[in-house]
Structures are given as C-alpha cells and as structure tokens.
Tab-separated table of C-alpha atoms in Angstrom:
chain	number	residue	atom	x	y	z
A	1	GLY	CA	0.076	-0.089	-0.199
A	2	ASP	CA	0.941	3.805	0.052
A	3	SER	CA	3.106	4.910	2.244
A	4	VAL	CA	4.463	8.197	2.981
A	5	THR	CA	8.509	8.232	4.998
A	6	GLN	CA	9.735	11.749	6.692
A	7	MET	CA	12.956	12.484	8.792
A	8	GLU	CA	12.456	12.209	12.056
A	9	GLY	CA	12.893	15.287	14.174
A	10	PRO	CA	12.910	17.506	16.100
A	11	VAL	CA	14.967	19.649	13.515
A	12	THR	CA	16.360	22.577	16.033
A	13	LEU	CA	17.744	25.569	13.777
A	14	SER	CA	18.886	28.987	14.151
A	15	GLU	CA	16.994	31.845	12.945
A	16	GLU	CA	17.908	32.180	8.799
A	17	ALA	CA	19.960	29.070	8.676
A	18	PHE	CA	18.403	26.751	5.952
A	19	LEU	CA	16.339	23.843	6.275
A	20	THR	CA	15.991	20.618	4.567
A	21	ILE	CA	13.290	18.008	5.484
A	22	ASN	CA	13.375	14.746	3.890
A	23	CYS	CA	10.509	13.056	2.566
A	24	THR	CA	10.314	9.895	0.628
A	25	TYR	CA	7.322	7.728	-0.569
A	26	THR	CA	5.656	4.258	-2.173
A	27	ALA	CA	2.466	4.338	-4.118
A	28	THR	CA	1.442	3.154	-7.336
A	29	GLY	CA	1.394	5.315	-9.704
A	30	TYR	CA	2.307	8.736	-9.968
A	31	PRO	CA	0.343	10.646	-7.026
A	32	SER	CA	0.138	14.244	-6.264
A	33	LEU	CA	2.375	15.240	-3.401
A	34	PHE	CA	1.862	17.649	-0.442
A	35	TRP	CA	3.518	19.085	2.367
A	36	TYR	CA	0.557	20.587	5.005
A	37	VAL	CA	2.126	22.558	8.515
A	38	GLN	CA	0.816	22.262	11.888
A	39	TYR	CA	1.469	25.298	14.221
A	40	PRO	CA	0.598	24.700	17.752
A	41	GLY	CA	-2.800	24.085	18.522
A	42	GLU	CA	-4.415	24.223	15.063
A	43	GLY	CA	-5.166	21.986	12.424
A	44	LEU	CA	-3.413	20.988	9.215
A	45	GLN	CA	-3.013	23.613	6.769
A	46	LEU	CA	-1.283	23.202	3.313
A	47	LEU	CA	1.638	24.809	2.593
A	48	LEU	CA	2.535	23.487	-0.999
A	49	LYS	CA	1.739	21.081	-3.458
A	50	ALA	CA	2.995	19.605	-6.916
A	51	THR	CA	1.024	17.151	-8.983
A	52	LYS	CA	3.233	15.604	-11.405
A	53	ALA	CA	6.982	14.674	-11.803
A	54	ASP	CA	9.507	17.634	-11.946
A	55	ASP	CA	6.804	19.769	-10.448
A	56	LYS	CA	7.966	22.267	-7.786
A	57	GLY	CA	5.670	23.457	-5.331
A	58	SER	CA	6.165	26.993	-3.373
A	59	ASN	CA	4.480	28.925	-0.811
A	60	LYS	CA	5.921	31.058	1.819
A	61	GLY	CA	9.379	30.647	0.398
A	62	PHE	CA	8.846	26.970	0.814
A	63	GLU	CA	10.134	25.165	-2.114
A	64	ALA	CA	9.835	21.222	-2.958
A	65	THR	CA	10.429	19.246	-6.125
A	66	TYR	CA	8.154	15.794	-6.996
A	67	ARG	CA	11.315	13.858	-8.137
A	68	LYS	CA	10.142	10.413	-9.748
A	69	GLU	CA	13.612	8.739	-9.744
A	70	THR	CA	14.425	8.363	-6.199
A	71	THR	CA	10.432	8.896	-4.917
A	72	SER	CA	11.384	11.980	-3.548
A	73	PHE	CA	9.393	15.309	-2.449
A	74	HIS	CA	11.953	16.532	-0.204
A	75	LEU	CA	11.496	20.509	1.488
A	76	GLU	CA	13.218	23.288	1.825
A	77	LYS	CA	13.979	26.808	2.492
A	78	GLY	CA	16.576	29.141	2.214
A	79	SER	CA	16.137	31.463	5.241
A	80	VAL	CA	14.077	29.874	8.271
A	81	GLN	CA	12.643	32.053	10.890
A	82	VAL	CA	11.377	31.722	14.567
A	83	SER	CA	7.663	31.730	13.149
A	84	ASP	CA	8.043	28.674	10.974
A	85	SER	CA	8.325	26.477	14.008
A	86	ALA	CA	5.910	24.276	13.522
A	87	VAL	CA	5.316	19.908	12.590
A	88	TYR	CA	5.651	19.360	8.808
A	89	PHE	CA	3.827	16.491	7.287
A	90	CYS	CA	4.544	15.430	3.897
A	91	ALA	CA	1.489	13.682	2.159
A	92	LEU	CA	0.362	11.517	-1.234
A	93	ALA	CA	-3.091	11.668	-2.744
A	94	GLY	CA	-3.683	8.089	-2.734
A	95	TYR	CA	-6.915	6.230	-4.859
A	96	SER	CA	-9.118	7.160	-1.945
A	97	THR	CA	-7.432	9.133	0.446
A	98	LEU	CA	-5.137	11.348	1.888
A	99	THR	CA	-1.663	9.142	3.421
A	100	PHE	CA	0.858	11.448	5.660
A	101	GLY	CA	3.971	10.986	6.965
A	102	LYS	CA	4.067	10.808	10.840
A	103	GLY	CA	5.824	14.299	10.744
A	104	THR	CA	8.584	16.234	11.352
A	105	MET	CA	8.450	18.756	14.077
A	106	LEU	CA	11.045	21.889	13.414
A	107	LEU	CA	12.277	24.220	16.121
A	108	VAL	CA	13.967	27.736	15.500
A	109	SER	CA	15.548	29.813	17.774
A	110	PRO	CA	16.432	33.283	17.455
B	1	LYS	CA	-16.120	32.195	5.350
B	2	ALA	CA	-15.828	30.568	8.690
B	3	GLY	CA	-13.758	27.662	8.497
B	4	VAL	CA	-13.747	24.044	9.522
B	5	THR	CA	-15.106	23.946	13.262
B	6	GLN	CA	-14.971	21.359	15.683
B	7	THR	CA	-16.253	20.754	19.078
B	8	PRO	CA	-15.721	20.384	21.627
B	9	ARG	CA	-11.850	21.373	21.366
B	10	TYR	CA	-10.964	18.975	24.642
B	11	LEU	CA	-12.963	15.829	26.219
B	12	ILE	CA	-12.079	13.730	29.038
B	13	LYS	CA	-13.355	10.203	28.868
B	14	THR	CA	-12.853	7.215	31.088
B	15	ARG	CA	-12.242	3.353	29.499
B	16	GLY	CA	-15.405	2.083	28.392
B	17	GLN	CA	-17.800	5.174	28.199
B	18	GLN	CA	-18.689	6.489	24.522
B	19	VAL	CA	-18.152	9.829	23.172
B	20	THR	CA	-19.700	11.898	19.647
B	21	LEU	CA	-17.329	14.761	18.041
B	22	SER	CA	-19.230	16.710	15.677
B	23	CYS	CA	-17.316	18.612	13.007
B	24	SER	CA	-19.261	21.893	11.108
B	25	PRO	CA	-17.679	21.791	7.340
B	26	ILE	CA	-17.099	25.357	5.806
B	27	SER	CA	-20.246	26.424	4.097
B	28	GLY	CA	-20.417	25.194	0.213
B	29	HIS	CA	-18.514	22.307	1.344
B	30	ARG	CA	-19.892	18.663	1.328
B	31	SER	CA	-17.463	16.079	2.073
B	32	VAL	CA	-16.281	15.613	5.037
B	33	SER	CA	-13.449	13.287	6.279
B	34	TRP	CA	-12.261	12.160	9.563
B	35	TYR	CA	-8.423	11.295	10.757
B	36	GLN	CA	-7.099	10.356	13.810
B	37	GLN	CA	-3.545	12.084	15.028
B	38	THR	CA	-1.645	9.750	18.033
B	39	PRO	CA	2.170	10.340	18.513
B	40	GLY	CA	2.861	6.901	17.714
B	41	GLN	CA	0.811	6.237	14.308
B	42	GLY	CA	0.948	9.866	12.841
B	43	LEU	CA	-2.338	10.647	11.128
B	44	GLN	CA	-4.255	8.092	9.837
B	45	PHE	CA	-7.822	8.096	7.791
B	46	LEU	CA	-10.811	7.238	9.759
B	47	PHE	CA	-13.659	7.890	6.984
B	48	GLU	CA	-15.374	10.298	4.612
B	49	TYR	CA	-18.882	11.449	3.843
B	50	PHE	CA	-20.618	12.758	1.090
B	51	SER	CA	-24.243	13.630	0.783
B	52	GLU	CA	-24.877	11.956	3.745
B	53	THR	CA	-23.618	8.588	2.763
B	54	GLN	CA	-20.136	6.830	3.820
B	55	ARG	CA	-17.690	6.864	0.841
B	56	ASN	CA	-14.653	5.570	2.216
B	57	LYS	CA	-13.376	3.587	5.400
B	58	GLY	CA	-10.212	3.590	7.043
B	59	ASN	CA	-9.076	0.407	8.808
B	60	PHE	CA	-10.190	0.922	12.582
B	61	PRO	CA	-13.066	-1.334	14.332
B	62	GLY	CA	-16.184	-1.178	14.297
B	63	ARG	CA	-16.603	0.574	17.373
B	64	PHE	CA	-15.572	3.825	15.305
B	65	SER	CA	-18.726	5.186	13.469
B	66	GLY	CA	-19.777	8.299	11.972
B	67	ARG	CA	-23.021	10.383	9.886
B	68	GLN	CA	-23.310	13.035	8.099
B	69	PHE	CA	-26.668	15.341	8.172
B	70	SER	CA	-28.634	16.832	5.313
B	71	ASN	CA	-26.630	20.522	6.086
B	72	SER	CA	-23.475	18.750	5.135
B	73	ARG	CA	-22.351	18.791	9.558
B	74	SER	CA	-20.728	15.084	10.712
B	75	GLU	CA	-20.537	13.364	13.548
B	76	MET	CA	-18.356	10.497	15.029
B	77	ASN	CA	-18.826	8.628	17.821
B	78	VAL	CA	-16.511	6.202	19.377
B	79	SER	CA	-17.942	3.097	21.874
B	80	THR	CA	-16.870	1.644	24.748
B	81	LEU	CA	-13.577	3.818	24.635
B	82	GLU	CA	-10.202	2.605	25.042
B	83	LEU	CA	-7.140	4.008	26.380
B	84	GLY	CA	-5.783	3.851	23.130
B	85	ASP	CA	-8.776	5.941	22.149
B	86	SER	CA	-6.577	9.187	23.444
B	87	ALA	CA	-5.605	11.353	20.375
B	88	LEU	CA	-6.393	14.183	18.484
B	89	TYR	CA	-9.385	13.941	16.136
B	90	LEU	CA	-8.996	15.703	12.936
B	91	CYS	CA	-12.159	16.916	10.664
B	92	ALA	CA	-11.495	18.376	7.296
B	93	SER	CA	-13.899	19.498	4.616
B	94	SER	CA	-13.751	19.913	0.897
B	95	LEU	CA	-16.339	20.631	-2.162
B	96	GLU	CA	-16.640	17.535	-3.530
B	97	ALA	CA	-15.868	13.693	-2.628
B	98	GLY	CA	-12.855	12.349	-3.433
B	99	VAL	CA	-10.979	15.714	-3.682
B	100	ARG	CA	-7.295	14.955	-1.653
B	101	GLU	CA	-6.147	18.262	-3.211
B	102	LYS	CA	-8.444	20.572	-1.307
B	103	LEU	CA	-8.903	19.299	2.189
B	104	PHE	CA	-9.415	21.844	4.805
B	105	PHE	CA	-8.968	21.310	8.255
B	106	GLY	CA	-10.085	22.123	11.612
B	107	SER	CA	-8.391	22.303	14.728
B	108	GLY	CA	-9.395	19.440	16.024
B	109	THR	CA	-10.830	17.672	19.113
B	110	GLN	CA	-8.125	16.484	21.809
B	111	LEU	CA	-9.705	13.358	22.975
B	112	SER	CA	-8.173	11.989	26.247
B	113	VAL	CA	-9.382	8.556	27.748
B	114	LEU	CA	-8.501	7.901	31.393
C-alpha cells in the first residue's frame, strides 16, 4: 500500500539557517504530493503541492520538487524564521484518501 | 468565510464510555473526512462522508462510526472507549468527494481517555 517516510525530528535550527526536511514515498502510479504544516494548537494547513513529476511546489519561501526517479519530495527553505516553528507533514493523494508521514517538528531559535 | 469548526475542543472520558465529536464544514463544502492523530501512528484516515453517505473507511474497528447530516455537518462516535483512543481527531472538508487536493482542516478535538 501507499506509505510516506519522513525524517524524524525535532529539527533544531537558528534563525536564517537553511532547512531541508526529507520525504520519500511508496505508491502505485504517480500520486499528487503535498506538504502540510501544523502550528501549535491548530489543524493542518496546506503549505504546497505538486501534481506530477518534476513539478516544483512553492509557498511562503518553502519549496519542494517532485522527484519520480528517487520517489522523493524534500521540503526546503533558504532562510527559516522563528515563526516557521511547527510540525511539517508530507502526504500523498492515494486512490481514496491522503496518506501522511508521521510529521517532523521544526524548532527555530532566534 | 468561516473555516472548519470542530467541537468540543477538549474532552476527557473514562474507559468504557462513549463519545461524540462534531464537525461543521466550510459553507458549501459537501464532503467531510475524519483523521486520528497520535504521536505513535501519526495521521490515520478514519472515514469520509459525502451527501450523507459514507464513501470510504479506514482500518479502524467498528467502535468508530460516523454520520453526516443533510446540512453536511458530521459527527463521529466512538463507543466503549479504550486508553489507546486518546488522540487528536481532525475533521477536514472539501467541496466534492475524493478531492484530496483541496482539503481544509479544523483545529481538532483532543480526546483523553483515562
């Protein structure tokens, strides 16, 4: 079945550091891929998405590229801010539902 | 436009009890999905409702059930609560069924089973 594997956290960075959160997936076919973000005490918000191979999703300085060859969708940001502290979930759209990774907590210190 | 509203925000129950959680989708959205979030298992799909009909169900025991009303509001029920049911229960709505790319999530109901 479908599965998503994310790097375990927490990821601890200083403000303005470069961020990478790894995500790989297993699925039949070529599913759409997503990154969701969950701030403390809130639900999930869609951060970015890519619907086909080589697509790059981007939003709020975050980027991720759909790599079919490596079945990956790594999240990157060039310069993180304290306000980016949250839990980040990689997900894929399967036949009938979304399959999520277990989430990676990001902590950014001033 | 109001977002997805889940009530109550927090619940404390004891083993063996039952609980009902409520979700009001974004106005105009007809599909409601439910997810369970735990530290160990992450986010797991419970079920999806569209036009008062359950379209999909995840791999959860029959103690977990749901329904959707004609105004698209949805409830989920868990009977005979177990300690392992402690989790954040998230509801998500979308305009149509099976539209995984346009899901809007509520803030969740945090259920603690003692």
